[in-house]
């Protein structure tokens, strides 16, 4: 059931704030389209509830609110809170403290009373929506620039306006800025405010925000230029036309000029062949519907719909064929919006409305449409996804109650209550042009597939199998293909969202033999976007987000769906006293993380995530579904899947042997600020770290219970930091660390705390909620390049290598936002290095340290500077080159495949990721996937 009703018109930036807030909180709003710009102003019914006529308006039971900040903010017991966000405050949109709540309201009020009015005062005269007065327009533009300057300066060292996560302040300001970029602020002007630009990109590209607006905003590429209206000319008296003079025939040339070929006639819409309707004016009914309550409009329709009209128009019920695929109500509503957008070619011949009935994960889409003629297919087939709906003829007299209920949004369908809906009337030419421009600039139509590829056959096969592919023409294509790393943003052929292993098999069978590779998509966090295939237009992506179940059994084993995320898995296991080793980001998917390794702060004690796998459910390239694949069923395939799984099949579930969660964990940080070291001094500290973690010298060593990281970053006051977690008591922690800490140079800040297992994981995640499904928080996106370096245990780094490293990073000139993390991987008693290479195909055993060299663009969004790649490679070379002679003569370094670098050569991929494991993997690839059904640019090449 809807939380309340929101009255607004499409594109209203103030209403968008409430829609986005509701989406973050998981609340459903009933949308009531209200056009204050219609002839006569806002509808009478709206004014009866909201006499001031302001948009938006909010209604919940008998409670009415207008004014956008009032809708967003209500005062209670001295604490300001959002009427939508505070309903459960899962997303933390209102701030964590009274002070943060006050700051949130401050920024909302600033956007509402300063930023938005200035934008409106600038663009309305420029676009002819208000009288043009040059001094007033220039003053409004100056006010916008002043506001952007204020915002840009404030965000110089901040990602969000209040705290360290998205709040209503960010949503309100971003929505206002989005409005500006749509109507008046061109890209060149906004580029002068890089911090504000980064902020806007960060907020609007939050998946939850994107799910509301449908696709990334369309930016103005050129400044708006004022064009004065033409003066109305006074009618002139017409003079009598002189009698035409007879034309003299042209002299005949020696050769007659060949008459020009007639222009190719424009294809007509099938309904146009029926001729103009003589008995019923559809446009007039649309006006009646827009300007009156639905019962009044339908009565007008009944009074004017005579027998002749019944010969010219028909009614149809449309029902979505795949209700089990529908999840959140707002996402289903977006499906309708996209469907209606693609019906633009038939707008002169069509009217209707479709709605979402039910609640999240239990809903259906149904609607009623009035069409010209009796052939529904000729009207609806302009939308490629019309085949996703089943159309049934309706009789206006007999089915009037259903038709009116659909159009008034008051009926039920199959026992489900109405939740949200969309009306199809027309699509403005401005929006059509903007949409066409957006698609033209973002969709690369150049051929990239191999000659044998048959993408249209793949899409047709998917449709015929009921898999509802999302293609580039779908309104949901943008959010469905939004990669975590925006530097590598493929445009796959299609995305499908299977809900069962049988669906996966159907999709694989559709792609096999048609030259379209298949890629499974988990948490979207592949550093090279390989979940999307990694090649534009080439791949069929299987979005595994429906496979999120976690089942924990009494014997300590757990079954985990391949679409589950690390935070949700940790919560399900932790609440039952169980645990697994894994990474720290809650939004990382288990699919790629566990298939290629899975390093975490507890891995020295427990091994990698991959080492805890005892079985797999998998769909193979030939469509075979294997349940609980293990060493007894097929030792070769089980070995290969654990280390290079996506090259051999689509995993739908993992079976893990879990461990008892520690009762207490000690988290610690020792931080030196402002880089108060020379390169030699910093190298000395690092070598103490390496000695401590490398060898056993009495008390001076790192036991397996210790996870520890050395970090260098210019962000947040240029830090050098040693941090981590000890899985044991505070006394044992102090005993372990005391000699090492006593060797530290002075001037550090110390933070040590005792936490539960889950509290420790949340702290390591930057205090984010581990719950990615119900907390309302959204994943973020980045724009970066990364390299990794795994050092051999038997040939540690030298003083010369580390001085070279610190000289380079301390003196680097780069615009990127970067950090280098050096995780302890091996050392005495490391469970990672205790696993034999014959156990699974992971190639990174026998390593001591794992460097992650990571550099984001200045705005954390596109474009990515070329110098960022140069910088990252320079950091890598500053370590590798001083060590090259030793490493090349003995044990070479490797790279961690989950920090995938798409710029590696094929030879580097082979040697650095899998090393000695590669020949066996190549042989098995030819056995289990001879047609290369599963493929990305760095896939195992069959022998």
PDB file of N, CA and C in Angstrom, residues 622-655:
ATOM      1  N   UNK A 622      26.939 -25.786 -22.423  1.00  0.00           N
ATOM      2  CA  UNK A 622      26.003 -26.572 -23.229  1.00  0.00           C
ATOM      3  C   UNK A 622      24.587 -26.577 -22.654  1.00  0.00           C
ATOM      4  N   UNK A 623      24.360 -25.781 -21.596  1.00  0.00           N
ATOM      5  CA  UNK A 623      23.038 -25.687 -20.991  1.00  0.00           C
ATOM      6  C   UNK A 623      22.794 -26.660 -19.864  1.00  0.00           C
ATOM      7  N   UNK A 624      23.767 -27.506 -19.570  1.00  0.00           N
ATOM      8  CA  UNK A 624      23.600 -28.460 -18.470  1.00  0.00           C
ATOM      9  C   UNK A 624      23.579 -27.742 -17.129  1.00  0.00           C
ATOM     10  N   UNK A 625      22.616 -28.119 -16.276  1.00  0.00           N
ATOM     11  CA  UNK A 625      22.541 -27.572 -14.922  1.00  0.00           C
ATOM     12  C   UNK A 625      23.142 -28.601 -13.972  1.00  0.00           C
ATOM     13  N   UNK A 626      24.212 -28.208 -13.286  1.00  0.00           N
ATOM     14  CA  UNK A 626      24.878 -29.099 -12.331  1.00  0.00           C
ATOM     15  C   UNK A 626      24.593 -28.585 -10.926  1.00  0.00           C
ATOM     16  N   UNK A 627      24.022 -29.430 -10.101  1.00  0.00           N
ATOM     17  CA  UNK A 627      23.694 -29.060  -8.725  1.00  0.00           C
ATOM     18  C   UNK A 627      24.756 -29.601  -7.784  1.00  0.00           C
ATOM     19  N   UNK A 628      25.256 -28.742  -6.906  1.00  0.00           N
ATOM     20  CA  UNK A 628      26.269 -29.091  -5.909  1.00  0.00           C
ATOM     21  C   UNK A 628      27.474 -29.790  -6.543  1.00  0.00           C
ATOM     22  N   UNK A 629      28.036 -29.105  -7.539  1.00  0.00           N
ATOM     23  CA  UNK A 629      29.287 -29.585  -8.122  1.00  0.00           C
ATOM     24  C   UNK A 629      30.368 -29.613  -7.053  1.00  0.00           C
ATOM     25  N   UNK A 630      31.081 -30.727  -6.939  1.00  0.00           N
ATOM     26  CA  UNK A 630      32.180 -30.841  -5.992  1.00  0.00           C
ATOM     27  C   UNK A 630      33.249 -31.749  -6.575  1.00  0.00           C
ATOM     28  N   UNK A 631      34.298 -31.995  -5.808  1.00  0.00           N
ATOM     29  CA  UNK A 631      35.416 -32.780  -6.320  1.00  0.00           C
ATOM     30  C   UNK A 631      35.016 -34.201  -6.667  1.00  0.00           C
ATOM     31  N   UNK A 632      34.023 -34.757  -5.985  1.00  0.00           N
ATOM     32  CA  UNK A 632      33.588 -36.124  -6.271  1.00  0.00           C
ATOM     33  C   UNK A 632      32.834 -36.192  -7.600  1.00  0.00           C
ATOM     34  N   UNK A 633      32.069 -35.156  -7.904  1.00  0.00           N
ATOM     35  CA  UNK A 633      31.291 -35.167  -9.147  1.00  0.00           C
ATOM     36  C   UNK A 633      32.181 -34.914 -10.362  1.00  0.00           C
ATOM     37  N   UNK A 634      33.086 -33.937 -10.262  1.00  0.00           N
ATOM     38  CA  UNK A 634      33.982 -33.615 -11.379  1.00  0.00           C
ATOM     39  C   UNK A 634      35.129 -32.804 -10.809  1.00  0.00           C
ATOM     40  N   UNK A 635      36.214 -33.469 -10.501  1.00  0.00           N
ATOM     41  CA  UNK A 635      37.330 -32.811  -9.821  1.00  0.00           C
ATOM     42  C   UNK A 635      37.979 -31.748 -10.702  1.00  0.00           C
ATOM     43  N   UNK A 636      38.081 -31.993 -12.008  1.00  0.00           N
ATOM     44  CA  UNK A 636      38.709 -31.010 -12.896  1.00  0.00           C
ATOM     45  C   UNK A 636      37.882 -29.723 -12.983  1.00  0.00           C
ATOM     46  N   UNK A 637      36.587 -29.872 -13.213  1.00  0.00           N
ATOM     47  CA  UNK A 637      35.728 -28.697 -13.330  1.00  0.00           C
ATOM     48  C   UNK A 637      35.658 -27.940 -12.005  1.00  0.00           C
ATOM     49  N   UNK A 638      35.575 -28.658 -10.899  1.00  0.00           N
ATOM     50  CA  UNK A 638      35.506 -28.016  -9.585  1.00  0.00           C
ATOM     51  C   UNK A 638      36.806 -27.255  -9.301  1.00  0.00           C
ATOM     52  N   UNK A 639      37.928 -27.821  -9.695  1.00  0.00           N
ATOM     53  CA  UNK A 639      39.209 -27.135  -9.522  1.00  0.00           C
ATOM     54  C   UNK A 639      39.234 -25.852 -10.352  1.00  0.00           C
ATOM     55  N   UNK A 640      38.802 -25.918 -11.609  1.00  0.00           N
ATOM     56  CA  UNK A 640      38.870 -24.757 -12.499  1.00  0.00           C
ATOM     57  C   UNK A 640      37.894 -23.659 -12.083  1.00  0.00           C
ATOM     58  N   UNK A 641      36.702 -24.055 -11.653  1.00  0.00           N
ATOM     59  CA  UNK A 641      35.679 -23.063 -11.289  1.00  0.00           C
ATOM     60  C   UNK A 641      36.125 -22.217 -10.101  1.00  0.00           C
ATOM     61  N   UNK A 642      36.936 -22.763  -9.217  1.00  0.00           N
ATOM     62  CA  UNK A 642      37.410 -22.015  -8.046  1.00  0.00           C
ATOM     63  C   UNK A 642      38.753 -21.361  -8.389  1.00  0.00           C
ATOM     64  N   UNK A 643      38.661 -20.222  -9.083  1.00  0.00           N
ATOM     65  CA  UNK A 643      39.845 -19.488  -9.506  1.00  0.00           C
ATOM     66  C   UNK A 643      39.633 -18.816 -10.840  1.00  0.00           C
ATOM     67  N   UNK A 644      38.759 -19.421 -11.685  1.00  0.00           N
ATOM     68  CA  UNK A 644      38.459 -18.855 -13.007  1.00  0.00           C
ATOM     69  C   UNK A 644      37.020 -19.200 -13.390  1.00  0.00           C
ATOM     70  N   UNK A 645      36.136 -19.217 -12.416  1.00  0.00           N
ATOM     71  CA  UNK A 645      34.769 -19.679 -12.608  1.00  0.00           C
ATOM     72  C   UNK A 645      34.030 -19.077 -13.782  1.00  0.00           C
ATOM     73  N   UNK A 646      34.025 -17.743 -13.958  1.00  0.00           N
ATOM     74  CA  UNK A 646      33.245 -17.150 -15.054  1.00  0.00           C
ATOM     75  C   UNK A 646      33.663 -17.586 -16.450  1.00  0.00           C
ATOM     76  N   UNK A 647      34.831 -18.219 -16.597  1.00  0.00           N
ATOM     77  CA  UNK A 647      35.254 -18.738 -17.904  1.00  0.00           C
ATOM     78  C   UNK A 647      34.711 -20.131 -18.182  1.00  0.00           C
ATOM     79  N   UNK A 648      34.054 -20.735 -17.197  1.00  0.00           N
ATOM     80  CA  UNK A 648      33.625 -22.128 -17.348  1.00  0.00           C
ATOM     81  C   UNK A 648      32.125 -22.325 -17.156  1.00  0.00           C
ATOM     82  N   UNK A 649      31.434 -21.368 -16.610  1.00  0.00           N
ATOM     83  CA  UNK A 649      30.000 -21.549 -16.390  1.00  0.00           C
ATOM     84  C   UNK A 649      29.412 -20.375 -15.634  1.00  0.00           C
ATOM     85  N   UNK A 650      28.096 -20.407 -15.490  1.00  0.00           N
ATOM     86  CA  UNK A 650      27.387 -19.400 -14.713  1.00  0.00           C
ATOM     87  C   UNK A 650      27.023 -20.009 -13.365  1.00  0.00           C
ATOM     88  N   UNK A 651      27.645 -19.519 -12.313  1.00  0.00           N
ATOM     89  CA  UNK A 651      27.357 -20.008 -10.965  1.00  0.00           C
ATOM     90  C   UNK A 651      26.048 -19.395 -10.487  1.00  0.00           C
ATOM     91  N   UNK A 652      25.136 -20.226 -10.017  1.00  0.00           N
ATOM     92  CA  UNK A 652      23.875 -19.712  -9.456  1.00  0.00           C
ATOM     93  C   UNK A 652      23.861 -19.799  -7.928  1.00  0.00           C
ATOM     94  N   UNK A 653      24.728 -20.645  -7.341  1.00  0.00           N
ATOM     95  CA  UNK A 653      24.799 -20.725  -5.874  1.00  0.00           C
ATOM     96  C   UNK A 653      26.143 -21.292  -5.448  1.00  0.00           C
ATOM     97  N   UNK A 654      26.603 -20.832  -4.278  1.00  0.00           N
ATOM     98  CA  UNK A 654      27.821 -21.341  -3.649  1.00  0.00           C
ATOM     99  C   UNK A 654      27.445 -22.116  -2.387  1.00  0.00           C
ATOM    100  N   UNK A 655      28.231 -23.157  -2.078  1.00  0.00           N
ATOM    101  CA  UNK A 655      28.122 -23.851  -0.793  1.00  0.00           C
ATOM    102  C   UNK A 655      29.435 -23.627  -0.045  1.00  0.00           C
TER     103      UNK A 655
END
